[in-house]
Amino acid sequence: MRWLLSSALVLVWSAAAAAKSFTGNRLLVVLEEQSEREKYSVFLEDLTSRGFTTKVESPKADKLSLFRHGERAFDHVLLLPAKSKGLGPAFTANNILEFLKLEGNVLVALSSESATPTAVQSALLELDISIPADKGAVVVDHFNFDSSSASEKHDVLLLQRPGALRSDVKNYFGGEGYIAVPRAVGQILGNDSPLLSPILRAPSTAYSYSPKDEAEAVEDPFAAGEQLSLISTLQANNAARLMVLGSAEVLQNKWFSENAKISGKSIKTANREFAQQLSAWTFKETGVLKVGKVVHYQDEGKSKKMNTSLAIPENNPTIYRVKSDVHFQVEISEYSNDHLTPFVPSPNDNIQLEFSMLSPFQRLNLSPIAQTTNSTIFGVAFKTPDQHGIFNFRINYRRPFFTNIDEKRQVTVRHFAHDEWPRSWQISGAWVWIGGIWVTVAGWLAFVAVWLYSAPTERSVKKTQ
Amino acid sequence: MRVLSSLVSSLFLSGAAIVSAASSWSFEDATVSISTKGAGVGGGSKDKLNPSTPLAKSVSLGAGDTLKLVLTNVDGKTAKRPHQAFLTLTDPTTGLEESFVLSVKESGKGKVDLSQKDLPHQFLTSSKPLAASIVIGSFGSSAPYKSKVFDLQVSRDPNVPLTIPEAPLRYAAVPEIHHIFRSDPKSPPKIITLVFAAAVIGALPVLLGVWMSLGANANHLSKALGDAPVSHALFYGSILAMEGIFFMYYTSWNLFQTLPAAGVVGFFAFLSGSRALTEVQERRLAGLR
């Protein structure tokens, strides 16, 4: 009876948890003109069907605030382009950054047809993402444009779905087909920040120009080629995510499955799936890592099986000896849309364990050793260094598009105890000294015997007489 | 790789477009010239560029040199000003690109000047020549043009130090560190140890032999045991036992096992020793020592 009840409870719980962001489902959609809502209706319905409770508000609506009682009032914000240059008191640059600090996720959609609000512009500048300052600046490409809708202006770019950022980074945005990026605002990402990563770069022949000033010929483009990013992301140190989508029209119904033409070839845009991938990543439905148990133990010749049950504590030793064999295991899961799956890093990537006191003494790649239904167990065996002190088992796993893992377990590494050293007779170099001692002992016993029991010889008797 | 493939595809694309479109962008009367500072007129090189085939030899840009590219943009046959006229340099190994905008007049004549200080440091240190391509495109239906026209070899003055900024941090796997253990203490070769150990042990028979030759003996053992049997047996026995205690301490005992045992043996040695030594003294007084 009881198990029936509990399994029913689990069922209810899993149904409620299905299709939901890892961090929460309160989504605020900021849209100035409520009449424009129709344009995004399919995208918003998709979000609702994935478990988000969306609230569409004008930025200047009464009592609208990102925060309530010092906590964030929404988990995610979608900022759609507005006609006016100001976004009102609820969306100052400071508020947007503060929202990121409270681990809220923001998807900022820009459009070259409306001016970017100053608050958004300065918030992005704060994060080292620069966008053109003048209104109407647009990305064009005379090579990869949609010749059915933009045969004259070349401002609807048709691009292949992006590949992986690097060979060791997982690609959450790939797939078949072309995506239409109409009237995009290009971004330049600061080179110094490891938190920024582009998702979609402009093709090498594209450039961003201002139609107002450079109608005849482009003289000083904002940026050109692959240095121009059309969709870029920031994942802060607290794993809050911000995505800058250069073209809000990517999310509009019109382009979700539109017939387009690129250099004579008719294609259908794959924007709907791409928009789903973009929002899923930004709102933490994908790319979220979770660490389960971290277990380490002294290797005494037999390997132990990790118990992943949460009911049993980690129960790790707190002290090891120098130069002893240690096993380390960690359980990592990846959240994928609505459930935890075993985490599989890219083939060229490695999760690394550092055994460190101030600086790492050992930094080792972990290899997957087992898999459960929703996690992978990574492990490595190594020898503690010949240095005593307070050490940390540390996993600091930071990669673009994954939430950060930073796990530490502190242990003491002690000296050899006095009875753990090899005995002197095991050291061949000591045999001379050991022999010396026993010769001395034997000599001493012989001397005592002679001193006690020696009779005088003839010669010495004579001498004494 | 992606850059390369996109380059190839766009080349292909532009090639295909040239065939199909009514008019297409291209250039005429293009020359690339290198003028070296202080070399005067006639110094440096000057080459004509062909829109369909890249220049066979690579153009070399020295430290003080200025590259000058002059061309006339044409749409079909007529000279015209395009919206986009770029000279794009590509590093073939990394795929890094940088575009330089040609300043184009109404007549379609365009030019760009380039010297080493305009190039990013990655280009200055590139080992392979940079691929220089010209991109011409504009709004409307004319097909754009993009093709590699020459290779640019940047030869830097090795005496001028170049400040290369440190590579920015990117989150990726870092090289492994394997702790290097201090080497274990080593013993000398066993044969040497055995020779010296044999020498040390060999010293005992030598010592005993010397004593014997000097007349050492144990002839009074029976006499001593006859006079004070208990105390002599106990005294010598306790000295042996003390050595045994030391042996046990060396192999297995700890100090708390050793000290009581040594105390008991020492007590017996003291009591029996005084008697035994009295007997020895009696023998000496009797002139037997």
mmCIF file with all atom_site columns, N, CA, C and O in Angstrom, chain A residues 160-166 169-175 198-200 401, chain B residues 2:
data_model
loop_
_atom_site.group_PDB
_atom_site.id
_atom_site.type_symbol
_atom_site.label_atom_id
_atom_site.label_alt_id
_atom_site.label_comp_id
_atom_site.label_asym_id
_atom_site.label_entity_id
_atom_site.label_seq_id
_atom_site.pdbx_PDB_ins_code
_atom_site.Cartn_x
_atom_site.Cartn_y
_atom_site.Cartn_z
_atom_site.occupancy
_atom_site.B_iso_or_equiv
_atom_site.pdbx_formal_charge
_atom_site.auth_seq_id
_atom_site.auth_comp_id
_atom_site.auth_asym_id
_atom_site.auth_atom_id
_atom_site.pdbx_PDB_model_num
ATOM 1  N N  . GLN A 1 160 ? 23.891 28.617 -42.328 1.00 0.00 ? 160 GLN A N  1
ATOM 2  C CA . GLN A 1 160 ? 23.793 27.249 -41.861 1.00 0.00 ? 160 GLN A CA 1
ATOM 3  C C  . GLN A 1 160 ? 23.802 27.236 -40.341 1.00 0.00 ? 160 GLN A C  1
ATOM 4  O O  . GLN A 1 160 ? 24.323 28.151 -39.704 1.00 0.00 ? 160 GLN A O  1
ATOM 5  N N  . ARG A 1 161 ? 23.208 26.194 -39.759 1.00 0.00 ? 161 ARG A N  1
ATOM 6  C CA . ARG A 1 161 ? 23.196 26.085 -38.294 1.00 0.00 ? 161 ARG A CA 1
ATOM 7  C C  . ARG A 1 161 ? 24.641 26.050 -37.798 1.00 0.00 ? 161 ARG A C  1
ATOM 8  O O  . ARG A 1 161 ? 25.511 25.429 -38.413 1.00 0.00 ? 161 ARG A O  1
ATOM 9  N N  . PRO A 1 162 ? 24.922 26.735 -36.693 1.00 0.00 ? 162 PRO A N  1
ATOM 10 C CA . PRO A 1 162 ? 26.327 26.845 -36.263 1.00 0.00 ? 162 PRO A CA 1
ATOM 11 C C  . PRO A 1 162 ? 26.927 25.509 -35.847 1.00 0.00 ? 162 PRO A C  1
ATOM 12 O O  . PRO A 1 162 ? 26.229 24.629 -35.347 1.00 0.00 ? 162 PRO A O  1
ATOM 13 N N  . GLY A 1 163 ? 28.218 25.379 -36.061 1.00 0.00 ? 163 GLY A N  1
ATOM 14 C CA . GLY A 1 163 ? 28.949 24.214 -35.588 1.00 0.00 ? 163 GLY A CA 1
ATOM 15 C C  . GLY A 1 163 ? 29.444 24.468 -34.179 1.00 0.00 ? 163 GLY A C  1
ATOM 16 O O  . GLY A 1 163 ? 29.126 25.481 -33.559 1.00 0.00 ? 163 GLY A O  1
ATOM 17 N N  . ALA A 1 164 ? 30.250 23.546 -33.670 1.00 0.00 ? 164 ALA A N  1
ATOM 18 C CA . ALA A 1 164 ? 30.773 23.699 -32.319 1.00 0.00 ? 164 ALA A CA 1
ATOM 19 C C  . ALA A 1 164 ? 31.741 24.880 -32.272 1.00 0.00 ? 164 ALA A C  1
ATOM 20 O O  . ALA A 1 164 ? 32.454 25.143 -33.239 1.00 0.00 ? 164 ALA A O  1
ATOM 21 N N  . LEU A 1 165 ? 31.751 25.571 -31.147 1.00 0.00 ? 165 LEU A N  1
ATOM 22 C CA . LEU A 1 165 ? 32.620 26.738 -30.980 1.00 0.00 ? 165 LEU A CA 1
ATOM 23 C C  . LEU A 1 165 ? 34.085 26.335 -31.087 1.00 0.00 ? 165 LEU A C  1
ATOM 24 O O  . LEU A 1 165 ? 34.886 26.996 -31.740 1.00 0.00 ? 165 LEU A O  1
ATOM 25 N N  . ARG A 1 166 ? 34.438 25.258 -30.413 1.00 0.00 ? 166 ARG A N  1
ATOM 26 C CA . ARG A 1 166 ? 35.776 24.685 -30.530 1.00 0.00 ? 166 ARG A CA 1
ATOM 27 C C  . ARG A 1 166 ? 35.588 23.180 -30.578 1.00 0.00 ? 166 ARG A C  1
ATOM 28 O O  . ARG A 1 166 ? 34.507 22.676 -30.303 1.00 0.00 ? 166 ARG A O  1
ATOM 29 N N  . VAL A 1 169 ? 34.188 21.721 -27.327 1.00 0.00 ? 169 VAL A N  1
ATOM 30 C CA . VAL A 1 169 ? 32.994 22.315 -26.723 1.00 0.00 ? 169 VAL A CA 1
ATOM 31 C C  . VAL A 1 169 ? 31.767 21.660 -27.333 1.00 0.00 ? 169 VAL A C  1
ATOM 32 O O  . VAL A 1 169 ? 31.692 21.439 -28.527 1.00 0.00 ? 169 VAL A O  1
ATOM 33 N N  . LYS A 1 170 ? 30.827 21.328 -26.466 1.00 0.00 ? 170 LYS A N  1
ATOM 34 C CA . LYS A 1 170 ? 29.613 20.673 -26.942 1.00 0.00 ? 170 LYS A CA 1
ATOM 35 C C  . LYS A 1 170 ? 28.751 21.679 -27.703 1.00 0.00 ? 170 LYS A C  1
ATOM 36 O O  . LYS A 1 170 ? 28.631 22.835 -27.309 1.00 0.00 ? 170 LYS A O  1
ATOM 37 N N  . ASN A 1 171 ? 28.151 21.237 -28.792 1.00 0.00 ? 171 ASN A N  1
ATOM 38 C CA . ASN A 1 171 ? 27.339 22.125 -29.612 1.00 0.00 ? 171 ASN A CA 1
ATOM 39 C C  . ASN A 1 171 ? 25.866 21.896 -29.294 1.00 0.00 ? 171 ASN A C  1
ATOM 40 O O  . ASN A 1 171 ? 25.331 20.823 -29.527 1.00 0.00 ? 171 ASN A O  1
ATOM 41 N N  . TYR A 1 172 ? 25.234 22.926 -28.734 1.00 0.00 ? 172 TYR A N  1
ATOM 42 C CA . TYR A 1 172 ? 23.818 22.814 -28.398 1.00 0.00 ? 172 TYR A CA 1
ATOM 43 C C  . TYR A 1 172 ? 22.926 23.390 -29.490 1.00 0.00 ? 172 TYR A C  1
ATOM 44 O O  . TYR A 1 172 ? 21.717 23.407 -29.341 1.00 0.00 ? 172 TYR A O  1
ATOM 45 N N  . PHE A 1 173 ? 23.530 23.945 -30.540 1.00 0.00 ? 173 PHE A N  1
ATOM 46 C CA . PHE A 1 173 ? 22.737 24.733 -31.480 1.00 0.00 ? 173 PHE A CA 1
ATOM 47 C C  . PHE A 1 173 ? 22.834 24.205 -32.909 1.00 0.00 ? 173 PHE A C  1
ATOM 48 O O  . PHE A 1 173 ? 22.394 24.851 -33.837 1.00 0.00 ? 173 PHE A O  1
ATOM 49 N N  . GLY A 1 174 ? 23.436 23.040 -33.068 1.00 0.00 ? 174 GLY A N  1
ATOM 50 C CA . GLY A 1 174 ? 23.635 22.501 -34.404 1.00 0.00 ? 174 GLY A CA 1
ATOM 51 C C  . GLY A 1 174 ? 22.377 21.813 -34.926 1.00 0.00 ? 174 GLY A C  1
ATOM 52 O O  . GLY A 1 174 ? 21.363 21.708 -34.248 1.00 0.00 ? 174 GLY A O  1
ATOM 53 N N  . GLY A 1 175 ? 22.468 21.378 -36.151 1.00 0.00 ? 175 GLY A N  1
ATOM 54 C CA . GLY A 1 175 ? 21.347 20.665 -36.747 1.00 0.00 ? 175 GLY A CA 1
ATOM 55 C C  . GLY A 1 175 ? 21.313 20.902 -38.232 1.00 0.00 ? 175 GLY A C  1
ATOM 56 O O  . GLY A 1 175 ? 22.171 21.566 -38.800 1.00 0.00 ? 175 GLY A O  1
ATOM 57 N N  . PRO A 1 198 ? 30.513 33.363 -28.660 1.00 0.00 ? 198 PRO A N  1
ATOM 58 C CA . PRO A 1 198 ? 29.543 33.565 -29.729 1.00 0.00 ? 198 PRO A CA 1
ATOM 59 C C  . PRO A 1 198 ? 28.854 32.250 -30.067 1.00 0.00 ? 198 PRO A C  1
ATOM 60 O O  . PRO A 1 198 ? 29.444 31.180 -29.927 1.00 0.00 ? 198 PRO A O  1
ATOM 61 N N  . ILE A 1 199 ? 27.609 32.327 -30.472 1.00 0.00 ? 199 ILE A N  1
ATOM 62 C CA . ILE A 1 199 ? 26.925 31.128 -30.956 1.00 0.00 ? 199 ILE A CA 1
ATOM 63 C C  . ILE A 1 199 ? 26.916 31.151 -32.475 1.00 0.00 ? 199 ILE A C  1
ATOM 64 O O  . ILE A 1 199 ? 27.261 30.178 -33.125 1.00 0.00 ? 199 ILE A O  1
ATOM 65 N N  . LEU A 1 200 ? 26.531 32.282 -33.010 1.00 0.00 ? 200 LEU A N  1
ATOM 66 C CA . LEU A 1 200 ? 26.437 32.392 -34.464 1.00 0.00 ? 200 LEU A CA 1
ATOM 67 C C  . LEU A 1 200 ? 27.299 33.563 -34.904 1.00 0.00 ? 200 LEU A C  1
ATOM 68 O O  . LEU A 1 200 ? 27.034 34.710 -34.540 1.00 0.00 ? 200 LEU A O  1
ATOM 69 N N  . PHE A 1 401 ? 29.201 27.153 -22.354 1.00 0.00 ? 401 PHE A N  1
ATOM 70 C CA . PHE A 1 401 ? 27.852 26.579 -22.473 1.00 0.00 ? 401 PHE A CA 1
ATOM 71 C C  . PHE A 1 401 ? 27.498 25.564 -21.385 1.00 0.00 ? 401 PHE A C  1
ATOM 72 O O  . PHE A 1 401 ? 26.387 25.074 -21.350 1.00 0.00 ? 401 PHE A O  1
ATOM 73 N N  . ARG B 2 2   ? 36.023 25.388 -40.852 1.00 0.00 ? 2   ARG B N  1
ATOM 74 C CA . ARG B 2 2   ? 34.764 25.950 -41.300 1.00 0.00 ? 2   ARG B CA 1
ATOM 75 C C  . ARG B 2 2   ? 35.008 27.170 -42.169 1.00 0.00 ? 2   ARG B C  1
ATOM 76 O O  . ARG B 2 2   ? 34.312 27.405 -43.136 1.00 0.00 ? 2   ARG B O  1
#
